[in-house]
Amino acid sequence: MTATLLFVVLPYVSLAIFIGGHIWRYRYDKFGWTTRSSQLYERKLLRIGSPLFHFGILLVAVGHIGGLLIPESWTDAVGISETAYHAVAVALGGVAGFMTLGGAAILIYRRRTVGPVFSATTRNDKIMYVLLIGTILLGLGTTVLGNLTGHPHDYRLTVSPWFRSIFYFQPDSDLIMAAPLGFRLHVIAAWVLFAFWPFSRLVHVFSAPIGYLTRPYIVYRSRDEITGSRAPRRGWEIPAKAPIDR
């Protein structure tokens, strides 16, 4: 019953909230669809932490998409051995994970120590940081510990087919239950994060200035009667006064 609730019911509930929450947020809270940028308050730490975090999380997302959605038989068919795949996945995943964690640590330090930034931090932001950092730590810790002990788990035989089975509408919780506890905790934390996603500043992930590419040019014209027919006055020149009718 517990496995069914955590690895069958929870994923579908999380996906429903994720999709429905974004639709609701876009319809009724367009002005709140923002990162609430704090760049005006502090830039030095932000200039370091933000690129680290965003490039790191992008690599993490690409790695998860490839690892979860691409079956092992596909990589075997193109001649990529399991050893080579695992080496590349661990190397890139480790670098991306530490980049993300390091960038997040800088951003959290900045948010806690810079007064105006801390004042602009909401309870919603704090919950988001806890869920996000917790999910990252669980995933990175599971990967690092598995390789340090010399017995890394092949998640493409358990976690990946279980994840794909959700979208086939034939969820098989026995597959995920065969994975180590760390993987299961990482998966649970990720689903909770996805359910919270639409109600946090993370919605900005789906924002892109696409309309800017097709927007017509904005033409600015002066309201003065004379435009360009006379040289501008010097800075210290006093403009002549208009004649006064007596």
Coordinates of N, CA and C in Angstrom, one line a residue:
M1 N 0.8 -1.2 0.0 CA 0.0 0.0 0.0 C 0.9 1.3 0.0
T2 N 1.9 1.2 0.8 CA 2.8 2.4 0.9 C 3.5 2.6 -0.5
A3 N 4.0 1.5 -1.1 CA 4.6 1.7 -2.4 C 3.7 2.2 -3.5
T4 N 2.4 1.8 -3.4 CA 1.4 2.3 -4.3 C 1.2 3.8 -4.2
L5 N 1.1 4.2 -2.9 CA 0.8 5.6 -2.6 C 2.0 6.5 -3.1
L6 N 3.2 6.0 -2.8 CA 4.4 6.9 -3.1 C 4.8 6.8 -4.5
F7 N 4.6 5.7 -5.2 CA 5.2 5.5 -6.5 C 4.2 5.3 -7.6
V8 N 2.9 5.4 -7.3 CA 1.9 5.3 -8.3 C 0.9 6.5 -8.1
V9 N 0.4 6.7 -6.9 CA -0.5 7.8 -6.7 C 0.2 9.2 -6.7
L10 N 1.3 9.3 -5.9 CA 2.0 10.5 -5.8 C 2.4 11.1 -7.2
P11 N 3.0 10.3 -8.1 CA 3.4 10.8 -9.4 C 2.3 11.4 -10.2
Y12 N 1.1 10.7 -10.2 CA 0.0 11.3 -11.0 C -0.6 12.5 -10.3
V13 N -0.7 12.5 -9.0 CA -1.2 13.7 -8.3 C -0.2 14.9 -8.6
S14 N 1.1 14.6 -8.5 CA 2.1 15.7 -8.7 C 2.0 16.2 -10.1
L15 N 1.9 15.3 -11.1 CA 1.8 15.8 -12.5 C 0.5 16.6 -12.7
A16 N -0.6 16.2 -12.1 CA -1.9 16.9 -12.3 C -1.8 18.3 -11.7
I17 N -1.1 18.4 -10.5 CA -0.9 19.7 -9.9 C 0.0 20.6 -10.7
F18 N 1.1 19.9 -11.2 CA 2.1 20.6 -12.0 C 1.5 21.3 -13.2
I19 N 0.7 20.5 -14.0 CA 0.1 21.0 -15.2 C -1.0 22.0 -14.9
G20 N -2.0 21.6 -14.0 CA -3.1 22.4 -13.7 C -2.7 23.7 -12.9
G21 N -1.7 23.6 -12.1 CA -1.2 24.8 -11.4 C -0.6 25.8 -12.3
H22 N 0.1 25.4 -13.3 CA 0.7 26.3 -14.2 C -0.4 27.0 -15.0
I23 N -1.4 26.3 -15.4 CA -2.5 26.9 -16.2 C -3.2 27.9 -15.3
W24 N -3.5 27.5 -14.1 CA -4.2 28.5 -13.2 C -3.4 29.7 -12.9
R25 N -2.1 29.5 -12.7 CA -1.2 30.6 -12.4 C -1.1 31.6 -13.6
Y26 N -1.0 31.0 -14.8 CA -0.9 31.9 -16.0 C -2.2 32.7 -16.2
R27 N -3.3 32.1 -15.9 CA -4.6 32.7 -16.1 C -4.9 33.8 -15.1
Y28 N -4.6 33.5 -13.8 CA -5.0 34.4 -12.7 C -3.9 35.2 -12.0
D29 N -2.7 34.9 -12.4 CA -1.6 35.6 -11.7 C -0.4 35.9 -12.7
K30 N -0.8 36.5 -13.8 CA 0.2 36.8 -14.8 C 1.3 37.8 -14.3
F31 N 0.8 38.7 -13.4 CA 1.8 39.7 -12.9 C 2.7 39.1 -11.8
G32 N 2.3 38.0 -11.3 CA 3.1 37.3 -10.3 C 4.0 36.3 -10.9
W33 N 3.9 36.1 -12.3 CA 4.8 35.2 -13.0 C 6.1 35.8 -13.2
T34 N 6.9 35.8 -12.1 CA 8.2 36.5 -12.2 C 9.2 35.9 -11.2
T35 N 10.5 36.2 -11.4 CA 11.5 35.7 -10.4 C 11.6 36.6 -9.2
R36 N 11.0 37.8 -9.3 CA 11.2 38.8 -8.2 C 12.7 39.0 -8.1
S37 N 13.3 39.5 -9.1 CA 14.7 39.7 -9.2 C 15.2 40.6 -8.1
S38 N 16.3 40.3 -7.5 CA 16.9 41.1 -6.4 C 18.3 41.7 -6.9
Q39 N 18.5 41.8 -8.2 CA 19.7 42.2 -8.7 C 20.1 43.6 -8.3
L40 N 19.1 44.5 -8.1 CA 19.3 45.9 -7.7 C 19.9 46.0 -6.3
Y41 N 19.7 45.0 -5.5 CA 20.2 45.0 -4.1 C 21.6 44.6 -4.0
E42 N 22.0 43.6 -4.8 CA 23.4 43.1 -4.7 C 23.7 42.4 -6.0
R43 N 25.0 42.6 -6.5 CA 25.3 42.0 -7.8 C 26.6 41.1 -7.7
K44 N 27.5 41.4 -6.8 CA 28.8 40.7 -6.9 C 28.6 39.2 -6.6
L45 N 27.9 38.8 -5.6 CA 27.6 37.4 -5.3 C 26.7 36.8 -6.4
L46 N 25.7 37.6 -6.8 CA 24.8 37.1 -7.8 C 25.5 36.8 -9.1
R47 N 26.5 37.6 -9.5 CA 27.2 37.4 -10.7 C 28.0 36.0 -10.7
I48 N 28.3 35.5 -9.5 CA 29.0 34.2 -9.4 C 28.0 33.1 -9.2
G49 N 27.1 33.3 -8.3 CA 26.2 32.2 -7.9 C 25.2 31.8 -9.0
S50 N 24.6 32.9 -9.6 CA 23.5 32.6 -10.6 C 24.0 31.8 -11.8
P51 N 25.1 32.1 -12.5 CA 25.5 31.3 -13.6 C 25.9 29.9 -13.2
L52 N 26.5 29.7 -12.0 CA 26.9 28.4 -11.5 C 25.6 27.5 -11.4
F53 N 24.6 28.1 -10.7 CA 23.4 27.4 -10.4 C 22.6 27.1 -11.7
H54 N 22.4 28.1 -12.5 CA 21.6 27.9 -13.7 C 22.2 26.9 -14.7
F55 N 23.5 27.1 -15.0 CA 24.2 26.2 -15.9 C 24.3 24.8 -15.4
G56 N 24.5 24.7 -14.1 CA 24.5 23.4 -13.4 C 23.2 22.7 -13.5
I57 N 22.1 23.4 -13.1 CA 20.8 22.7 -13.1 C 20.4 22.4 -14.5
L58 N 20.8 23.1 -15.5 CA 20.5 22.8 -16.9 C 21.2 21.5 -17.3
L59 N 22.4 21.3 -16.9 CA 23.1 20.0 -17.2 C 22.5 18.9 -16.5
V60 N 22.1 19.1 -15.2 CA 21.4 18.1 -14.5 C 20.1 17.7 -15.1
A61 N 19.3 18.7 -15.6 CA 18.1 18.3 -16.3 C 18.3 17.5 -17.6
V62 N 19.3 17.9 -18.4 CA 19.6 17.2 -19.6 C 20.0 15.8 -19.3
G63 N 20.9 15.6 -18.2 CA 21.3 14.2 -17.8 C 20.1 13.4 -17.4
H64 N 19.2 14.0 -16.6 CA 18.0 13.2 -16.2 C 17.1 12.8 -17.3
I65 N 17.0 13.7 -18.3 CA 16.1 13.4 -19.4 C 16.7 12.3 -20.2
G66 N 18.0 12.3 -20.4 CA 18.7 11.2 -21.2 C 18.6 9.9 -20.4
G67 N 18.9 10.0 -19.1 CA 19.0 8.7 -18.4 C 17.6 8.1 -18.1
L68 N 16.6 8.9 -18.0 CA 15.3 8.3 -17.7 C 14.5 8.0 -18.9
L69 N 14.6 8.7 -20.0 CA 13.8 8.5 -21.1 C 14.4 7.6 -22.2
I70 N 15.8 7.5 -22.3 CA 16.4 6.7 -23.3 C 16.7 5.3 -22.7
P71 N 16.1 4.3 -23.3 CA 16.3 2.9 -22.8 C 17.7 2.5 -23.0
E72 N 18.1 1.5 -22.2 CA 19.5 1.0 -22.3 C 19.7 0.3 -23.6
S73 N 18.6 -0.3 -24.2 CA 18.8 -1.0 -25.5 C 19.1 0.0 -26.6
W74 N 18.7 1.2 -26.5 CA 19.0 2.2 -27.5 C 20.5 2.5 -27.6
T75 N 21.1 2.8 -26.4 CA 22.5 3.1 -26.4 C 23.3 1.9 -26.8
D76 N 22.8 0.7 -26.4 CA 23.6 -0.6 -26.9 C 23.5 -0.7 -28.4
A77 N 22.4 -0.3 -29.0 CA 22.2 -0.4 -30.4 C 23.1 0.5 -31.2
V78 N 23.5 1.6 -30.6 CA 24.4 2.6 -31.3 C 25.9 2.4 -30.9
G79 N 26.1 1.3 -30.2 CA 27.5 0.9 -29.8 C 28.1 1.6 -28.6
I80 N 27.2 2.1 -27.7 CA 27.7 2.7 -26.5 C 27.6 1.7 -25.4
S81 N 28.8 1.3 -24.9 CA 28.8 0.2 -23.9 C 28.3 0.8 -22.5
E82 N 27.9 -0.1 -21.7 CA 27.4 0.3 -20.4 C 28.5 1.0 -19.5
T83 N 29.7 0.5 -19.7 CA 30.8 1.1 -18.9 C 31.1 2.5 -19.4
A84 N 31.1 2.7 -20.7 CA 31.3 4.1 -21.2 C 30.2 5.0 -20.8
Y85 N 28.9 4.5 -20.9 CA 27.8 5.3 -20.6 C 27.8 5.7 -19.1
H86 N 28.2 4.8 -18.3 CA 28.2 5.0 -16.8 C 29.3 6.0 -16.5
A87 N 30.5 5.9 -17.1 CA 31.6 6.8 -16.8 C 31.2 8.2 -17.2
V88 N 30.6 8.4 -18.4 CA 30.3 9.7 -18.8 C 29.2 10.3 -17.9
A89 N 28.2 9.5 -17.6 CA 27.1 9.9 -16.8 C 27.5 10.4 -15.4
V90 N 28.4 9.6 -14.8 CA 28.9 9.9 -13.4 C 29.8 11.2 -13.5
A91 N 30.6 11.3 -14.5 CA 31.5 12.5 -14.6 C 30.7 13.7 -14.8
L92 N 29.8 13.7 -15.8 CA 29.1 14.9 -16.1 C 28.0 15.2 -15.0
G93 N 27.4 14.1 -14.5 CA 26.5 14.3 -13.4 C 27.1 14.9 -12.1
G94 N 28.3 14.4 -11.8 CA 29.0 14.9 -10.6 C 29.4 16.4 -10.8
V95 N 29.9 16.7 -11.9 CA 30.3 18.1 -12.1 C 29.1 19.0 -12.1
A96 N 28.0 18.6 -12.8 CA 26.8 19.4 -12.8 C 26.1 19.5 -11.4
G97 N 26.2 18.4 -10.7 CA 25.6 18.4 -9.3 C 26.3 19.4 -8.4
F98 N 27.7 19.3 -8.4 CA 28.5 20.2 -7.6 C 28.4 21.7 -8.0
M99 N 28.3 21.9 -9.3 CA 28.0 23.3 -9.8 C 26.7 23.8 -9.3
T100 N 25.7 23.0 -9.4 CA 24.4 23.4 -8.9 C 24.4 23.7 -7.4
L101 N 25.0 22.8 -6.7 CA 25.0 22.9 -5.2 C 25.8 24.1 -4.8
G102 N 27.0 24.3 -5.5 CA 27.8 25.5 -5.1 C 27.1 26.8 -5.4
G103 N 26.5 26.9 -6.6 CA 25.7 28.1 -7.0 C 24.6 28.3 -6.0
A104 N 23.9 27.3 -5.6 CA 22.8 27.4 -4.7 C 23.3 27.9 -3.3
A105 N 24.4 27.4 -2.9 CA 25.0 27.8 -1.6 C 25.3 29.3 -1.6
I106 N 25.9 29.8 -2.7 CA 26.2 31.2 -2.8 C 25.0 32.0 -2.8
L107 N 23.9 31.6 -3.5 CA 22.7 32.4 -3.6 C 22.0 32.4 -2.2
I108 N 22.0 31.3 -1.5 CA 21.4 31.2 -0.2 C 22.2 32.1 0.8
Y109 N 23.5 32.0 0.7 CA 24.3 32.9 1.6 C 24.1 34.4 1.3
R110 N 23.9 34.7 0.0 CA 23.6 36.1 -0.3 C 22.3 36.5 0.2
R111 N 21.3 35.6 0.1 CA 19.9 35.9 0.5 C 19.9 36.1 2.0
R112 N 20.7 35.4 2.7 CA 20.7 35.5 4.2 C 21.5 36.6 4.7
T113 N 22.6 37.0 4.1 CA 23.5 38.0 4.6 C 23.2 39.4 4.1
V114 N 22.6 39.6 2.9 CA 22.3 40.9 2.4 C 21.0 41.3 2.9
G115 N 20.9 42.4 3.6 CA 19.7 42.8 4.3 C 18.5 43.0 3.4
P116 N 18.6 43.8 2.3 CA 17.4 44.0 1.5 C 17.0 42.7 0.8
V117 N 17.9 41.9 0.4 CA 17.5 40.6 -0.2 C 16.8 39.7 0.8
F118 N 17.3 39.7 2.0 CA 16.6 38.8 3.0 C 15.2 39.4 3.3
S119 N 15.1 40.7 3.3 CA 13.8 41.3 3.6 C 12.8 40.9 2.5
A120 N 13.3 40.7 1.3 CA 12.4 40.4 0.2 C 12.1 38.9 0.1
T121 N 12.7 38.1 1.0 CA 12.5 36.7 0.9 C 11.2 36.3 1.6
T122 N 10.4 35.5 0.9 CA 9.1 35.1 1.5 C 9.1 33.7 2.1
R123 N 8.1 33.3 2.8 CA 8.0 32.0 3.3 C 8.0 31.0 2.1
N124 N 7.3 31.4 1.0 CA 7.3 30.5 -0.1 C 8.7 30.3 -0.7
D125 N 9.5 31.3 -0.7 CA 10.9 31.1 -1.2 C 11.7 30.1 -0.3
K126 N 11.5 30.2 1.0 CA 12.2 29.3 1.9 C 11.8 27.9 1.7
I127 N 10.5 27.6 1.5 CA 10.0 26.3 1.2 C 10.6 25.8 -0.1
M128 N 10.6 26.6 -1.1 CA 11.2 26.3 -2.4 C 12.7 25.9 -2.3
Y129 N 13.4 26.6 -1.5 CA 14.9 26.3 -1.3 C 15.1 25.0 -0.6
V130 N 14.3 24.7 0.4 CA 14.4 23.5 1.1 C 14.1 22.3 0.2
L131 N 13.0 22.4 -0.5 CA 12.7 21.3 -1.4 C 13.7 21.1 -2.5
L132 N 14.2 22.2 -3.1 CA 15.1 22.1 -4.2 C 16.5 21.6 -3.7
I133 N 17.0 22.2 -2.7 CA 18.3 21.7 -2.2 C 18.2 20.3 -1.6
G134 N 17.1 19.9 -1.0 CA 17.0 18.6 -0.5 C 17.0 17.5 -1.7
T135 N 16.3 17.9 -2.7 CA 16.3 17.0 -3.9 C 17.6 16.8 -4.5
I136 N 18.4 18.0 -4.6 CA 19.7 17.9 -5.2 C 20.7 17.1 -4.3
L137 N 20.6 17.3 -3.0 CA 21.5 16.6 -2.1 C 21.2 15.1 -2.1
L138 N 20.0 14.7 -2.2 CA 19.6 13.3 -2.2 C 20.1 12.6 -3.5
G139 N 20.0 13.3 -4.6 CA 20.5 12.7 -5.9 C 22.0 12.7 -6.0
L140 N 22.6 13.8 -5.5 CA 24.1 13.8 -5.6 C 24.7 12.8 -4.6
G141 N 24.1 12.8 -3.4 CA 24.6 11.9 -2.4 C 24.5 10.4 -2.8
T142 N 23.4 10.1 -3.4 CA 23.2 8.7 -3.8 C 24.3 8.3 -4.9
T143 N 24.5 9.2 -5.8 CA 25.5 9.0 -6.9 C 26.9 8.8 -6.3
V144 N 27.3 9.8 -5.5 CA 28.6 9.8 -4.9 C 28.9 8.6 -4.0
L145 N 27.9 8.3 -3.1 CA 28.1 7.2 -2.2 C 28.2 5.8 -3.0
G146 N 27.3 5.7 -4.0 CA 27.3 4.5 -4.8 C 28.7 4.2 -5.4
N147 N 29.3 5.3 -5.9 CA 30.6 5.1 -6.6 C 31.7 5.0 -5.6
L148 N 31.6 5.6 -4.5 CA 32.7 5.5 -3.5 C 32.8 4.1 -2.9
T149 N 31.6 3.4 -2.8 CA 31.6 2.1 -2.2 C 31.9 1.0 -3.3
G150 N 32.0 1.5 -4.6 CA 32.4 0.5 -5.6 C 31.2 -0.3 -6.1
H151 N 30.0 0.0 -5.7 CA 28.8 -0.7 -6.1 C 27.7 0.2 -6.5
P152 N 28.0 0.9 -7.6 CA 26.9 1.9 -8.1 C 25.7 1.1 -8.7
H153 N 24.5 1.6 -8.4 CA 23.3 1.0 -8.8 C 23.0 1.4 -10.3
D154 N 22.6 0.4 -11.1 CA 22.2 0.7 -12.5 C 20.8 1.1 -12.5
Y155 N 20.6 2.4 -12.4 CA 19.2 2.9 -12.3 C 18.4 2.7 -13.6
R156 N 19.1 2.5 -14.7 CA 18.4 2.3 -16.0 C 17.7 0.9 -16.0
L157 N 17.9 0.1 -15.0 CA 17.2 -1.2 -15.0 C 16.0 -1.1 -14.0
T158 N 15.9 -0.1 -13.2 CA 14.9 0.0 -12.2 C 14.1 1.4 -12.2
V159 N 14.8 2.4 -11.9 CA 14.2 3.8 -11.9 C 13.7 4.2 -13.3
S160 N 14.5 4.1 -14.3 CA 14.1 4.5 -15.6 C 12.9 3.8 -16.2
P161 N 12.9 2.5 -16.2 CA 11.6 1.8 -16.7 C 10.4 2.1 -15.8
W162 N 10.6 2.3 -14.5 CA 9.4 2.7 -13.7 C 8.9 4.0 -14.1
F163 N 9.9 5.0 -14.3 CA 9.5 6.3 -14.7 C 8.7 6.3 -16.0
R164 N 9.2 5.6 -17.0 CA 8.5 5.5 -18.3 C 7.2 4.8 -18.2
S165 N 7.1 3.9 -17.3 CA 5.8 3.1 -17.1 C 4.7 4.1 -16.6
I166 N 5.0 5.1 -16.0 CA 4.0 6.1 -15.5 C 3.3 6.7 -16.7
F167 N 4.1 7.1 -17.7 CA 3.5 7.7 -18.9 C 2.9 6.7 -19.9
Y168 N 3.1 5.4 -19.7 CA 2.4 4.4 -20.4 C 1.1 4.1 -19.7
F169 N 0.8 4.7 -18.6 CA -0.3 4.4 -17.7 C -0.4 2.9 -17.3
Q170 N 0.8 2.4 -17.1 CA 1.0 1.0 -16.5 C 2.1 1.1 -15.5
P171 N 1.9 1.9 -14.4 CA 3.0 2.1 -13.4 C 3.3 0.8 -12.7
D172 N 4.6 0.5 -12.6 CA 5.1 -0.8 -12.0 C 5.9 -0.4 -10.8
S173 N 5.3 -0.3 -9.6 CA 6.1 0.1 -8.4 C 7.1 -0.9 -8.0
D174 N 7.0 -2.2 -8.5 CA 8.0 -3.2 -8.1 C 9.4 -2.8 -8.6
L175 N 9.4 -2.1 -9.8 CA 10.7 -1.7 -10.3 C 11.4 -0.7 -9.4
I176 N 10.7 0.3 -9.0 CA 11.4 1.3 -8.2 C 11.7 0.8 -6.8
M177 N 10.9 -0.2 -6.3 CA 11.2 -0.7 -5.0 C 12.4 -1.6 -5.0
A178 N 12.9 -2.0 -6.2 CA 14.1 -2.7 -6.3 C 15.4 -1.8 -6.3
A179 N 15.2 -0.5 -6.3 CA 16.3 0.5 -6.3 C 16.6 0.7 -4.8
P180 N 17.8 1.2 -4.5 CA 18.3 1.5 -3.2 C 17.4 2.6 -2.6
L181 N 17.4 2.7 -1.2 CA 16.6 3.7 -0.5 C 16.9 5.1 -1.0
G182 N 18.2 5.4 -1.3 CA 18.5 6.8 -1.7 C 17.8 7.2 -2.9
F183 N 17.7 6.3 -3.9 CA 17.0 6.6 -5.1 C 15.6 6.9 -4.9
R184 N 15.0 6.1 -4.0 CA 13.5 6.2 -3.8 C 13.3 7.6 -3.1
L185 N 14.1 7.9 -2.1 CA 13.9 9.2 -1.4 C 14.1 10.4 -2.4
H186 N 15.1 10.3 -3.3 CA 15.3 11.3 -4.3 C 14.1 11.4 -5.2
V187 N 13.5 10.3 -5.6 CA 12.3 10.4 -6.4 C 11.1 11.0 -5.7
I188 N 10.9 10.7 -4.5 CA 9.8 11.2 -3.7 C 10.0 12.7 -3.5
A189 N 11.2 13.2 -3.2 CA 11.5 14.6 -3.1 C 11.2 15.3 -4.4
A190 N 11.6 14.7 -5.5 CA 11.4 15.4 -6.8 C 9.9 15.5 -7.1
W191 N 9.1 14.5 -6.8 CA 7.7 14.7 -7.1 C 7.0 15.7 -6.2
V192 N 7.4 15.8 -4.9 CA 6.9 16.9 -4.1 C 7.3 18.3 -4.6
L193 N 8.6 18.4 -5.1 CA 9.1 19.6 -5.7 C 8.2 20.0 -6.9
F194 N 7.9 19.1 -7.7 CA 7.1 19.3 -8.9 C 5.7 19.8 -8.6
A195 N 5.2 19.2 -7.5 CA 3.8 19.7 -7.1 C 3.8 21.1 -6.5
F196 N 4.9 21.5 -5.9 CA 5.0 22.9 -5.4 C 5.5 23.9 -6.4
W197 N 6.0 23.4 -7.5 CA 6.6 24.2 -8.6 C 5.7 25.4 -9.1
P198 N 4.5 25.1 -9.4 CA 3.6 26.2 -10.0 C 3.3 27.3 -9.1
F199 N 3.5 27.1 -7.8 CA 3.2 28.2 -6.8 C 4.4 28.9 -6.3
S200 N 5.5 28.7 -7.0 CA 6.8 29.4 -6.5 C 7.3 30.2 -7.7
R201 N 8.5 30.8 -7.4 CA 9.2 31.6 -8.4 C 9.8 30.7 -9.5
L202 N 9.7 29.4 -9.4 CA 10.3 28.5 -10.3 C 9.5 28.5 -11.7
V203 N 8.4 29.1 -11.7 CA 7.6 29.2 -12.9 C 8.3 29.9 -14.0
H204 N 9.3 30.7 -13.6 CA 10.1 31.5 -14.6 C 10.8 30.6 -15.6
V205 N 11.0 29.3 -15.3 CA 11.6 28.4 -16.2 C 10.9 28.4 -17.5
F206 N 9.6 28.5 -17.5 CA 8.8 28.4 -18.7 C 8.5 29.8 -19.3
S207 N 9.3 30.8 -19.0 CA 9.2 32.1 -19.6 C 10.3 32.4 -20.6
A208 N 9.9 32.9 -21.7 CA 10.8 33.2 -22.8 C 10.3 34.3 -23.6
P209 N 11.1 35.3 -23.9 CA 10.6 36.5 -24.7 C 10.5 36.2 -26.2
I210 N 9.6 35.2 -26.5 CA 9.4 34.8 -27.9 C 8.8 35.9 -28.7
G211 N 7.9 36.6 -28.1 CA 7.2 37.7 -28.8 C 8.1 38.8 -29.3
Y212 N 9.3 38.9 -28.6 CA 10.2 40.0 -29.0 C 10.7 39.7 -30.4
L213 N 10.8 38.5 -30.8 CA 11.4 38.2 -32.2 C 10.5 38.7 -33.3
T214 N 9.2 38.7 -33.1 CA 8.2 39.2 -34.1 C 7.6 40.5 -33.8
R215 N 8.0 41.2 -32.8 CA 7.4 42.5 -32.4 C 7.9 43.5 -33.4
P216 N 7.0 44.4 -33.9 CA 7.4 45.4 -34.8 C 8.3 46.5 -34.1
Y217 N 9.1 47.2 -34.9 CA 10.0 48.2 -34.4 C 9.1 49.3 -33.7
I218 N 9.7 49.9 -32.7 CA 9.1 51.0 -32.0 C 9.8 52.3 -32.5
V219 N 9.0 53.2 -33.1 CA 9.5 54.4 -33.7 C 9.3 55.6 -32.7
Y220 N 10.4 56.3 -32.4 CA 10.3 57.4 -31.5 C 10.4 58.7 -32.3
R221 N 9.4 59.6 -32.2 CA 9.5 60.9 -32.9 C 9.4 62.0 -31.9
S222 N 10.1 63.1 -32.2 CA 10.0 64.3 -31.3 C 8.7 65.0 -31.5
R223 N 8.2 65.7 -30.4 CA 7.0 66.5 -30.5 C 7.3 67.9 -30.9
D224 N 8.6 68.3 -30.9 CA 9.0 69.7 -31.3 C 8.6 70.0 -32.7
E225 N 8.3 71.2 -33.0 CA 7.9 71.6 -34.3 C 9.2 71.6 -35.2
I226 N 10.3 72.0 -34.7 CA 11.6 72.0 -35.4 C 12.4 70.8 -35.0
T227 N 12.7 69.9 -35.9 CA 13.5 68.8 -35.6 C 14.7 68.7 -36.5
G228 N 15.9 69.0 -35.9 CA 17.1 68.8 -36.7 C 17.4 70.0 -37.6
S229 N 16.7 71.1 -37.6 CA 17.0 72.3 -38.4 C 17.9 73.3 -37.7
R230 N 18.1 73.1 -36.4 CA 19.0 74.0 -35.7 C 19.9 73.2 -34.8
A231 N 21.0 73.7 -34.5 CA 21.9 73.1 -33.6 C 21.4 73.2 -32.2
P232 N 21.6 72.2 -31.3 CA 21.2 72.3 -30.0 C 21.9 73.3 -29.2
R233 N 21.3 73.9 -28.2 CA 21.9 75.0 -27.4 C 23.0 74.4 -26.5
R234 N 24.0 75.2 -26.2 CA 25.0 74.7 -25.3 C 24.4 74.6 -23.9
G235 N 25.1 73.9 -23.0 CA 24.5 73.6 -21.7 C 24.3 74.8 -20.9
W236 N 25.1 75.9 -21.0 CA 25.0 77.0 -20.1 C 24.2 78.2 -20.8
E237 N 23.7 77.9 -22.0 CA 23.0 79.0 -22.7 C 21.6 79.1 -22.1
I238 N 21.2 80.3 -21.9 CA 19.8 80.6 -21.3 C 18.9 80.8 -22.4
P239 N 17.8 80.0 -22.5 CA 16.8 80.1 -23.6 C 16.2 81.5 -23.6
A240 N 15.9 82.0 -24.8 CA 15.3 83.3 -24.9 C 13.8 83.2 -24.4
K241 N 13.4 84.3 -23.7 CA 12.0 84.4 -23.2 C 11.1 84.8 -24.3
A242 N 9.9 84.2 -24.3 CA 8.9 84.6 -25.3 C 8.4 86.0 -25.1
P243 N 8.1 86.7 -26.1 CA 7.6 88.1 -25.9 C 6.3 88.2 -25.2
I244 N 6.1 89.2 -24.4 CA 4.9 89.4 -23.6 C 4.0 90.4 -24.2
D245 N 2.8 90.1 -24.5 CA 1.8 91.1 -25.0 C 1.4 92.1 -23.9
R246 N 1.5 93.3 -24.2 CA 1.1 94.3 -23.2 C -0.1 95.1 -23.7

